[in-house]
Coordinates of C-alpha atoms in Angstrom, one line a residue:
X122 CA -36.3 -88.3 -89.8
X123 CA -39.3 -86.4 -90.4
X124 CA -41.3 -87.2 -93.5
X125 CA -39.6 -86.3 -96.8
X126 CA -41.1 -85.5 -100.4
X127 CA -40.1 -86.7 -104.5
X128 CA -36.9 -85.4 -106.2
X129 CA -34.3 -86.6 -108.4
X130 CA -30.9 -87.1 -108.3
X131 CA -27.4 -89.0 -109.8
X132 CA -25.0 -91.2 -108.4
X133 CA -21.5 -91.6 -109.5
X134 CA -19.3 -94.0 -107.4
X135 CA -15.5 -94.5 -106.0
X136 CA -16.1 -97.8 -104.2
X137 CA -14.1 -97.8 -100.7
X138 CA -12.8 -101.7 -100.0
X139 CA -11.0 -102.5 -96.5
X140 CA -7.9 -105.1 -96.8
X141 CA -6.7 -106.4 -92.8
X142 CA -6.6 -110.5 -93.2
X143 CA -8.7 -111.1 -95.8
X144 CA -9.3 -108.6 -98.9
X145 CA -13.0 -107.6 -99.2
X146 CA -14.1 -106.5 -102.9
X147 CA -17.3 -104.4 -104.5
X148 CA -20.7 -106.1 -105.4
X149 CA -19.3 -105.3 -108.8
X150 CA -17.6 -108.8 -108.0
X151 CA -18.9 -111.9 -106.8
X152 CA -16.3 -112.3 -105.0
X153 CA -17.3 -110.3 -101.9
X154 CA -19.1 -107.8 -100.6
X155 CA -18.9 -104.6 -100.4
X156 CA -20.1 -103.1 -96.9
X157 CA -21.8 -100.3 -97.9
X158 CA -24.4 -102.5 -99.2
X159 CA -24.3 -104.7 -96.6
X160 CA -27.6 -105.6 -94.6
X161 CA -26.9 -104.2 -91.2
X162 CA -23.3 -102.9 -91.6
X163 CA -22.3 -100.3 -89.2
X164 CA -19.8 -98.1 -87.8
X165 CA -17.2 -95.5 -88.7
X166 CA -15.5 -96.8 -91.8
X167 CA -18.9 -97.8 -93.0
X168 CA -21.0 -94.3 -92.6
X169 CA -17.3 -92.9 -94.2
X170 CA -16.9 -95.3 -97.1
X171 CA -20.6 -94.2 -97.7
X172 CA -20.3 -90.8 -97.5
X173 CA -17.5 -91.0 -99.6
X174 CA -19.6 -92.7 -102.2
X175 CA -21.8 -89.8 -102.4
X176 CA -19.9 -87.0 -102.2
X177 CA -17.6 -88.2 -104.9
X178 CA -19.9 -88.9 -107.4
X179 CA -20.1 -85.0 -108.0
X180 CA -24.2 -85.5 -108.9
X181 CA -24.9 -84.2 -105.7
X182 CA -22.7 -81.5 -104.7
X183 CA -20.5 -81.0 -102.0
X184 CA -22.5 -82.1 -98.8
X185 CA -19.5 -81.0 -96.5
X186 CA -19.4 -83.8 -93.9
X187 CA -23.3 -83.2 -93.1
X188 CA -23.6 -87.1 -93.8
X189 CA -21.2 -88.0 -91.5
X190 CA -22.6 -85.8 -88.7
X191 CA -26.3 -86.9 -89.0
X192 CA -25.6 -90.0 -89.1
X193 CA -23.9 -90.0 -86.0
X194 CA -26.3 -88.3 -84.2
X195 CA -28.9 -90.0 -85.8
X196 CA -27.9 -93.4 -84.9
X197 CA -24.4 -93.8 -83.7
X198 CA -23.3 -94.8 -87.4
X199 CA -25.9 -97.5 -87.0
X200 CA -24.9 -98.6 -83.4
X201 CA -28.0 -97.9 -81.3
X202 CA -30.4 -99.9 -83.2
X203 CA -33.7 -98.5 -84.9
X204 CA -35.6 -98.7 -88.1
X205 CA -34.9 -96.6 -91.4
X206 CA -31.0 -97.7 -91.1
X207 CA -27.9 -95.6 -90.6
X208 CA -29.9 -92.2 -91.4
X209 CA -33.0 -93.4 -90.0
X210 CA -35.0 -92.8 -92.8
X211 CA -39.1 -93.1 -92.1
X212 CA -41.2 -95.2 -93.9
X213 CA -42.8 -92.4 -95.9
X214 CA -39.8 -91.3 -97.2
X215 CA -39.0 -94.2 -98.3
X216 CA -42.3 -94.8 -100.2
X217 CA -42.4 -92.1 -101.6
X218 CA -38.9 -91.7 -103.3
X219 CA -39.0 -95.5 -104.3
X220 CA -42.1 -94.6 -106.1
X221 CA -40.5 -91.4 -107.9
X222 CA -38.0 -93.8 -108.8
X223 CA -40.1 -96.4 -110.6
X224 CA -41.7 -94.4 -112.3
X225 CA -39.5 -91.8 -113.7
X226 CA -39.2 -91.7 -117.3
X227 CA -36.4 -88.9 -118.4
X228 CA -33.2 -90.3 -118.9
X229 CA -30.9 -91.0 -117.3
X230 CA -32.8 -92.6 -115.1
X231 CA -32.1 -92.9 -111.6
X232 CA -32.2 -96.7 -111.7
X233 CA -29.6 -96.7 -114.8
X234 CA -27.7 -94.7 -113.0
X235 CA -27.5 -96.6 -109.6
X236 CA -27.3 -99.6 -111.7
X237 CA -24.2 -98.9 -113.9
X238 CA -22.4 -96.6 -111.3
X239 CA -22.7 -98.3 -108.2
X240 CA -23.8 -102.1 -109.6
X241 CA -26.9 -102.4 -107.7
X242 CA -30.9 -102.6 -109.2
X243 CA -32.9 -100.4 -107.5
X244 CA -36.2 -102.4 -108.7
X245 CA -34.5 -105.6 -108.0
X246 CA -32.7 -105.4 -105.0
X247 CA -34.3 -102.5 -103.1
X248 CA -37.9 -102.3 -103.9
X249 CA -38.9 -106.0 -103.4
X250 CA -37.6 -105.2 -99.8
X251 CA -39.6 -102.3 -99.1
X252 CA -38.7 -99.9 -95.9
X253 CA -36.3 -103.1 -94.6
X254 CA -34.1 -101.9 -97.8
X255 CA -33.2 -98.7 -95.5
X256 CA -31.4 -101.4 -93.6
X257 CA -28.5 -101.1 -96.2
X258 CA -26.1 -98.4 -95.6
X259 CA -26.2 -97.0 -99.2
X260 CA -30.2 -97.4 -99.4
X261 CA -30.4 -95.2 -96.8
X262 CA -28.3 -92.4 -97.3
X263 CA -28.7 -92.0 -101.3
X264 CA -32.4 -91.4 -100.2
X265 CA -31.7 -88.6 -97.8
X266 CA -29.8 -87.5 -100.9
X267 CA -32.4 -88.1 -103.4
X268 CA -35.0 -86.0 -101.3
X269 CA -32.8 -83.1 -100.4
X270 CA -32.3 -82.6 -104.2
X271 CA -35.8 -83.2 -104.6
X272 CA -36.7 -79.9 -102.1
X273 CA -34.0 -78.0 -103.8
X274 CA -31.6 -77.2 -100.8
X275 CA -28.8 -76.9 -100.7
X276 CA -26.4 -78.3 -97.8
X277 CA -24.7 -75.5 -96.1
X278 CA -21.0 -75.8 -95.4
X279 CA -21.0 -74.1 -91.9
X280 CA -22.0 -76.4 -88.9
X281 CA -24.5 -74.3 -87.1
X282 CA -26.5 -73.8 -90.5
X283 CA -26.3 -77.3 -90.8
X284 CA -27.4 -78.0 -87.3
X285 CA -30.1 -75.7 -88.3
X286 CA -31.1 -77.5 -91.6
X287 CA -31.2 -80.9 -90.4
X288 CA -33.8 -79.8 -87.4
X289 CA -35.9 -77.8 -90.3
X290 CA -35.6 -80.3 -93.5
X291 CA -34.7 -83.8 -91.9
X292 CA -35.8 -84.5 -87.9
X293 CA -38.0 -81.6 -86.7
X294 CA -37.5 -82.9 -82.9
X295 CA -33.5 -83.2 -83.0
X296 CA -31.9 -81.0 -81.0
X297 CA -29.2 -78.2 -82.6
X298 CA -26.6 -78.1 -79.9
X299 CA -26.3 -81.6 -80.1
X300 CA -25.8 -81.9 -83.9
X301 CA -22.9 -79.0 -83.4
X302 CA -21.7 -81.0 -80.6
X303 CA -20.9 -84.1 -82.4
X304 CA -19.5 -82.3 -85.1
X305 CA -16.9 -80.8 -83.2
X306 CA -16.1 -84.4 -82.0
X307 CA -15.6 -85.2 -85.4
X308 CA -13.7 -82.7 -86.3
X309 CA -11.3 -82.8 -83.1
X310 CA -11.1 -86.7 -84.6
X311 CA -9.9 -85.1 -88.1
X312 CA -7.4 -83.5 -87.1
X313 CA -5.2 -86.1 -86.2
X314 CA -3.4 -87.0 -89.3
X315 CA -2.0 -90.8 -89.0
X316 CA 0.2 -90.4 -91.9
X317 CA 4.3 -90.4 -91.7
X318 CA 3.9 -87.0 -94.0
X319 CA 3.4 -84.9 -97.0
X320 CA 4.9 -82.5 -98.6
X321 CA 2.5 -79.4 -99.2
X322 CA 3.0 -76.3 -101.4
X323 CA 0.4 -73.4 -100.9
X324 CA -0.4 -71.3 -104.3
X325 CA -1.7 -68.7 -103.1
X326 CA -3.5 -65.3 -104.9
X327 CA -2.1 -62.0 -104.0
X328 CA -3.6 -59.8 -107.0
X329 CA -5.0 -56.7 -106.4
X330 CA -8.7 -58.0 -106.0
X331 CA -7.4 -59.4 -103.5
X332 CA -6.0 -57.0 -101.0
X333 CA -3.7 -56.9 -97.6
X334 CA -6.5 -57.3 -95.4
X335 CA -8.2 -60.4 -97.4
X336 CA -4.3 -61.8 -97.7
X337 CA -3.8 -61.8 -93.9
X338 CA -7.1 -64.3 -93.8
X339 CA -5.5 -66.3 -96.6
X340 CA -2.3 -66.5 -94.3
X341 CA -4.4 -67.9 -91.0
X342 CA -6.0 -70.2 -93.1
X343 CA -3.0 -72.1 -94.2
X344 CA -1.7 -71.5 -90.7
X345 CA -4.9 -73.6 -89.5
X346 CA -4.4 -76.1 -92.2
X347 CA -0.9 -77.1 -91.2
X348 CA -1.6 -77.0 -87.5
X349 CA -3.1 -80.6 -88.0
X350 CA 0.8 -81.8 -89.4
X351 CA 3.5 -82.7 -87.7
X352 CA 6.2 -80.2 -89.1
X353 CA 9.8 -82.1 -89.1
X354 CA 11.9 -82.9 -92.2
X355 CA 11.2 -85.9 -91.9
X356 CA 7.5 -85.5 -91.6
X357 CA 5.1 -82.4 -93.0
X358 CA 7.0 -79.8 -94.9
X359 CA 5.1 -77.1 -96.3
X360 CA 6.3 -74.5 -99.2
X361 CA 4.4 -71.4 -100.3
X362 CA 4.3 -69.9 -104.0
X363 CA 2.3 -66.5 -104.6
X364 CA 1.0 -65.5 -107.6
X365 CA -0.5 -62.4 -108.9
X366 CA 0.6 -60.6 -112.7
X367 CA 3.7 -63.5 -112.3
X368 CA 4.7 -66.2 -109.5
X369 CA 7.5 -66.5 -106.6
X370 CA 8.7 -69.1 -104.2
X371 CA 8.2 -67.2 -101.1
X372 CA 9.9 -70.2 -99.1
X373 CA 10.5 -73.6 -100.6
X374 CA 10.1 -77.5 -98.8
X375 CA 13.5 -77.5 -97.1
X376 CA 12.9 -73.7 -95.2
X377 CA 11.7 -74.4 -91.8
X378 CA 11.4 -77.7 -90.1
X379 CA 9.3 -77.0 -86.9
X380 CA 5.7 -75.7 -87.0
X381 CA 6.9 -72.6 -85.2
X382 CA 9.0 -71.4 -87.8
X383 CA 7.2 -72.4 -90.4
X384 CA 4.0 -70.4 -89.2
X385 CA 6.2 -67.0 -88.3
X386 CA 7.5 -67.4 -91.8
X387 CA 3.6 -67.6 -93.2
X388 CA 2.6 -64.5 -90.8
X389 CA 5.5 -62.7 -92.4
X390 CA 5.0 -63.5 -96.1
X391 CA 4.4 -59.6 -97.9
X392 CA 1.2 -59.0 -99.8
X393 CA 2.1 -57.9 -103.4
X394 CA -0.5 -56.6 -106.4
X395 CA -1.2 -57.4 -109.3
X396 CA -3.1 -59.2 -111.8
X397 CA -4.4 -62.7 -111.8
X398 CA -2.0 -64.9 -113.7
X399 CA -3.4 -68.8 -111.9
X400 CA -1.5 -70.4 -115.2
X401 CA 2.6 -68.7 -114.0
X402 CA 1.2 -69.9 -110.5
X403 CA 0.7 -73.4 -111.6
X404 CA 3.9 -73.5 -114.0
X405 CA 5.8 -72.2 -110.7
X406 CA 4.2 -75.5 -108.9
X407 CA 5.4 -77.5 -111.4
X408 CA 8.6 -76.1 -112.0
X409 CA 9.7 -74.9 -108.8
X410 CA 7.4 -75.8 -105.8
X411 CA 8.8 -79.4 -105.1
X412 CA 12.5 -78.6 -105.3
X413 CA 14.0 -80.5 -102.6
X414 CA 11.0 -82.9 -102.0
X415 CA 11.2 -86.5 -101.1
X416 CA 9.8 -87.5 -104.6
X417 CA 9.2 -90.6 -102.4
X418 CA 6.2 -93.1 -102.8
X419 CA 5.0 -92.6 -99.5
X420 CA 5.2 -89.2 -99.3
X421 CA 2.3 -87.5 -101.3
X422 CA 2.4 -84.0 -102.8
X423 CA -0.7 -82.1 -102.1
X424 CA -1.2 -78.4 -103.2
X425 CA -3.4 -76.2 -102.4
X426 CA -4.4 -73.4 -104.8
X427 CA -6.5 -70.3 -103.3
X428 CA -7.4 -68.0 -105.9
X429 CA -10.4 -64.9 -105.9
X430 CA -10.9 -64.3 -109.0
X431 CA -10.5 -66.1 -112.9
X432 CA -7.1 -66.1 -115.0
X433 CA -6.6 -62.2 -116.5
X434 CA -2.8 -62.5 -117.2
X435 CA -0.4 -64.8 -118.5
X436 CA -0.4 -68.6 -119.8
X437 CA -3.6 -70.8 -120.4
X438 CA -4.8 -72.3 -116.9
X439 CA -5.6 -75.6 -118.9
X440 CA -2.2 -75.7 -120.5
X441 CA -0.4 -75.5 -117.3
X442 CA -2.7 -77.8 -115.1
X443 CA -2.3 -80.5 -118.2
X444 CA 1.6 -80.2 -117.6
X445 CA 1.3 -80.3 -114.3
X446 CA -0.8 -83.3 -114.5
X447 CA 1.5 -84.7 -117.2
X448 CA 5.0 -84.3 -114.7
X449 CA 4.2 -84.9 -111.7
X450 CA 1.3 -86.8 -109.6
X451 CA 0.1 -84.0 -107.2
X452 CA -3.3 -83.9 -105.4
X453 CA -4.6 -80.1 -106.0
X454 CA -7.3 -78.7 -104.1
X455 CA -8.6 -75.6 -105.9
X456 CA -10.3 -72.8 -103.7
X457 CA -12.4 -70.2 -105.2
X458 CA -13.9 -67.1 -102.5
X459 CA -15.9 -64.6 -104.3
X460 CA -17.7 -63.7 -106.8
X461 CA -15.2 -63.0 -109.4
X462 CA -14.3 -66.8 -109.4
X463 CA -14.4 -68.9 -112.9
X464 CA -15.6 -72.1 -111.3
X465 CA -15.2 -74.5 -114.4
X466 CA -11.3 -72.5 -113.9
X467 CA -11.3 -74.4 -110.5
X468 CA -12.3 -77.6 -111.6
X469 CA -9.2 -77.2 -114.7
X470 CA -6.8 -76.5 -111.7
X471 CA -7.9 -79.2 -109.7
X472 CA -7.5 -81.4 -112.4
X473 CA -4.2 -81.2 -112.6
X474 CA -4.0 -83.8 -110.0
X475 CA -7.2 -86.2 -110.1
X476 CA -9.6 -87.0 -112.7
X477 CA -12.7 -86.3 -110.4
X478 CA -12.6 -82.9 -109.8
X479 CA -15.7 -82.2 -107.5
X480 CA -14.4 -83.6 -103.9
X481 CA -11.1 -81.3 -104.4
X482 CA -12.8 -77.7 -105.3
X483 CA -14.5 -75.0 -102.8
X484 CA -16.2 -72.4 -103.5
X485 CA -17.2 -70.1 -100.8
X486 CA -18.8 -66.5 -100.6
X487 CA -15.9 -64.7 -99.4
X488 CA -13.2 -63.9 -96.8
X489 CA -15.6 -63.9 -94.0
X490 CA -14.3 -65.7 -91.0
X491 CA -16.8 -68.4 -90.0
X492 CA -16.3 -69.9 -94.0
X493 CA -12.9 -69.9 -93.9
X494 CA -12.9 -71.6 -90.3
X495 CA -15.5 -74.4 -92.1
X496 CA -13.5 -74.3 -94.9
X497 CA -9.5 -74.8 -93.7
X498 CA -12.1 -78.1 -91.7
X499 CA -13.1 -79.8 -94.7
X500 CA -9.5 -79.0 -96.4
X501 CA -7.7 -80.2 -93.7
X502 CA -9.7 -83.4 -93.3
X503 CA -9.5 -84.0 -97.3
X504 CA -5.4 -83.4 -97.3
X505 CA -5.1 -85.2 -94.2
X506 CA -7.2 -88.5 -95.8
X507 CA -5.7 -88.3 -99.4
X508 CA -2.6 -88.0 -98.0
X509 CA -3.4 -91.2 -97.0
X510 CA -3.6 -92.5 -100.4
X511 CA -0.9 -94.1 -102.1
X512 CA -1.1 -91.0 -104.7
X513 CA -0.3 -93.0 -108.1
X514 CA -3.7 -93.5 -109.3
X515 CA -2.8 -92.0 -112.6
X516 CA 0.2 -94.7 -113.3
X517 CA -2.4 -97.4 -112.4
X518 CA -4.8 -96.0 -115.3
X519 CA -1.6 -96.2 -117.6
X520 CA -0.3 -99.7 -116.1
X521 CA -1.9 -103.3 -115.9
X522 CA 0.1 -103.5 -113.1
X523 CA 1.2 -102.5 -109.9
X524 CA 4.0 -102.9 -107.3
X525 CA 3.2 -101.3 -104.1
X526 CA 4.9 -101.1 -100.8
X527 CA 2.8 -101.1 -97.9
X528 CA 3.1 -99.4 -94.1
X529 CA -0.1 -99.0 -91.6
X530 CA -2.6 -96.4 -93.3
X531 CA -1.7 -96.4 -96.4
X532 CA -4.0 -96.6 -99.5
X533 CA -4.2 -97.8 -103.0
X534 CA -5.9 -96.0 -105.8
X535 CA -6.8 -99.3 -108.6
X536 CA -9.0 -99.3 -111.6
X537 CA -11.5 -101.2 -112.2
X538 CA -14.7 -101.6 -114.4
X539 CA -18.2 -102.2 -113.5
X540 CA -19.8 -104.1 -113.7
X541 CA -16.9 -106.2 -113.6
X542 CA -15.5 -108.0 -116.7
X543 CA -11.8 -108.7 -115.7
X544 CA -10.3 -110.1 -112.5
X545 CA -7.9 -108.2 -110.4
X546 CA -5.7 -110.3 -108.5
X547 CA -3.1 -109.7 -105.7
X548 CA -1.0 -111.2 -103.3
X549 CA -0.1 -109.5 -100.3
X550 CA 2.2 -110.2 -97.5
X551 CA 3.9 -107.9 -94.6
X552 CA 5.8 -105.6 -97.0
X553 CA 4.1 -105.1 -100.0
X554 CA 0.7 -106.1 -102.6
X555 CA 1.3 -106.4 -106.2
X556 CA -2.2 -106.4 -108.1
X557 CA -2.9 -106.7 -111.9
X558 CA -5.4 -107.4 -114.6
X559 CA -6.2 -111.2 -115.6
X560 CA -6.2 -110.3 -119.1
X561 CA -2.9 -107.9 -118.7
X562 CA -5.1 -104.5 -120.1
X563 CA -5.5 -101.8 -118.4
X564 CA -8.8 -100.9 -116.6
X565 CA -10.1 -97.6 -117.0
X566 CA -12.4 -96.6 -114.1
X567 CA -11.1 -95.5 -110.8
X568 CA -11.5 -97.9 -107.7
X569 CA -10.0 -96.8 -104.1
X570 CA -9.0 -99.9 -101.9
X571 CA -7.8 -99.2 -98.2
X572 CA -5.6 -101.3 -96.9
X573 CA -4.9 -101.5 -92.9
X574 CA -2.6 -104.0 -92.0
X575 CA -1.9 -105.0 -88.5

């Protein structure tokens, strides 16, 4: 990586944990380690679990999978062997943002922030080390972060600008094609969904900022998102509510049962007008959109709100996403295009389904084809992997508690508090985990835990 200069940044952390034989835990507790801040630690699920670090702290931004991709063209996700770690960051960089680091004096500072959010010292554990500190999976990548904030660039969400910006801001020798290369690997990986299914309601704008033409883009793009499912009833099943001065159930989660008939059912959806009424779209959600789901634990509701404008008609977006939030446990992605988009609005819609709203909002430009093909990536990955998820992280934040049946790929959202000041136990055997609280409180930070049992 070519040499890099001083900036600043935050770090706020969901720490990823693996489960197969034995249950690995967060530096946070003594009781293991975490891999991402493991000397050495390579390999998919690390450069992910890292990634995922990052990008969910919100401090950063969005950096749309470019961490992913460098590192795996920079190193192999660590495998072919070199200094400055995963990201390969060069001893100058290293240098120099350690030094901006010691020495920074507004607060929060960056050590107090590393040090409460993701339970590490920067002075303590990484400086001693010097450059061998890039070593550690986390090390490296938050200073790629650090100094991209530092220059004041952004991380574009299309691949061949971000072949493009890696050659110009981060390895002046790499080479372009290969960057987009690998991420089309990555991407053909993605889209493999390893999940038994989901059931997925599209709330989609149709007001008259919209219009026909833009709404034929909004059509493919669910069409693309869905592509990645298996459509069966007992699998994927996909509903669609539009919205514009009021809201309608175009087709509901029982309609069409093969992805053929559910996409010349989306082709044929009717553009209306209107105005922009995103509260009546989310009340229809709650109301409406999951009539005749599964309502089963392992089957996650996922919606996925595209909107081009900000709320002009009808009930309070924040009302509706709080009794949305309140009734049901649904992840919601938010998707703003255009100008005309409230952004803080898309963060109140995506909350009404997680607490962290920056991983499950978009914002891009406009209809314009090569965004929405990055985009539809990035949403389709991020449905694909929450689905994952057990999906009842908010009962966890309300329980001490918690019963869980397990199948391969499934997740568990748990709290916990860091640094750590209660014990989580667990037992788990081929069916099921049940974890809780030594003290029986509840624990109010989110933790993810991935569990792959053989």
């Amino acid at each position: 990586m070519a040499r890099l200069g001083q900036g600043s940044a935050l770090a706020l952390v969901f720490l990823v944990l693996f489960c197969s034989a034995t249950v690995v835990f967060s530096q946070c507790n003594t009781q293991g380690v975490d891999r991402t801040l493991e000397d050495g630690a390579d390999g998919d699920d690390v450069v992910k679990a890292t990634a995922d670090k990052i990008r969910d702290s919100g401090i950063f931004g969005d950096d749309h999978d470019f961490l992913r991709r460098m590192a795996k063209v920079e190193s192999d996700n660590g495998r072919d062997v070199g200094l400055g770690g995963i990201w390969r960051v060069d001893s100058g960089t290293f240098k120099d943002m350690d030094e901006f680091i010691l020495s920074q004096q507004e607060t929060p500072t960056l050590q107090s922030q590393f040090e409460e959010h993701f339970c590490f010292s920067w002075s303590a554990n990484v400086t001693p080390r010097k450059y061998s500190a890039m070593d550690v999976p986390l090390y490296s990548a938050l200073t790629v972060m650090v100094y991209l904030s530092s220059i004041g660039q952004s991380i574009p969400q299309d691949t061949e600008d971000q072949a493009d910006f890696w050659t110009k801001h981060l390895n002046r020798n790499g080479v372009e094609q290969e960057f987009i290369s690998i991420s089309k690997s990555l991407r053909d990986a993605d889209r493999e969904c390893r999940i038994k299914g989901v059931d997925m309601v599209f709330v989609m704008d149709e007001s008259g900022s919209v219009r026909a033409s833009n709404f034929e883009k909004m059509k493919q793009l669910a069409i693309d998102i869905t592509d990645s499912f298996e459509i069966k009833p007992d699998r994927t099943r996909v509903a669609w509510i539009s919205f514009a001065t009021s809201a309608r159930v175009v087709f509901n989660l029982t309609a069409y049962s093969t992805k053929d008939t559910l996409h010349d059912a989306i082709r044929g959806i009717i553009y209306g007008s209107g105005n922009t009424a995103i509260g009546r779209g989310l009340e229809t959600l709650r109301t409406e959109g999951f009539v005749g789901g599964r309502n089963s634990f392992d089957t996650p509701e996922v919606a996925i709100v595209v909107t081009d404008g900000q709320t002009n008609a009808g009930i309070n977006t924040s009302t509706a996403a709080g009794n949305l939030r309140e009734e049901r446990n649904v992840n919601v992605f938010a998707v703003g295009v255009g100008t005309g988009v409230n952004t803080a609005e898309l963060a109140i819609i995506a909350s009404a389904g997680i607490e962290n709203t920056q991983d499950h909002t978009q914002h891009i430009d406009g209809f314009i084809n090569n965004q929405l093909n990055t985009l539809q990536q990035l949403i389709r990955a991020r449905t694909c992997f929450d689905a994952m998820f057990s999906n009842h992280d908010q009962s966890f934040e309300r329980l001490n508690a918690a019963k869980v049946k397990i199948s391969q790929g499934v997740t568990v959202h748990v709290a916990v508090e860091c640094p750590w000041e209660d014990s989580l136990s667990m037992h788990v055997d081929a069916q099921e985990i049940l974890f809780s609280t030594s003290h029986g409180r509840v624990i109010p930070t989110a933790l993810t835990m991935k569990l792959s049992l053989p």
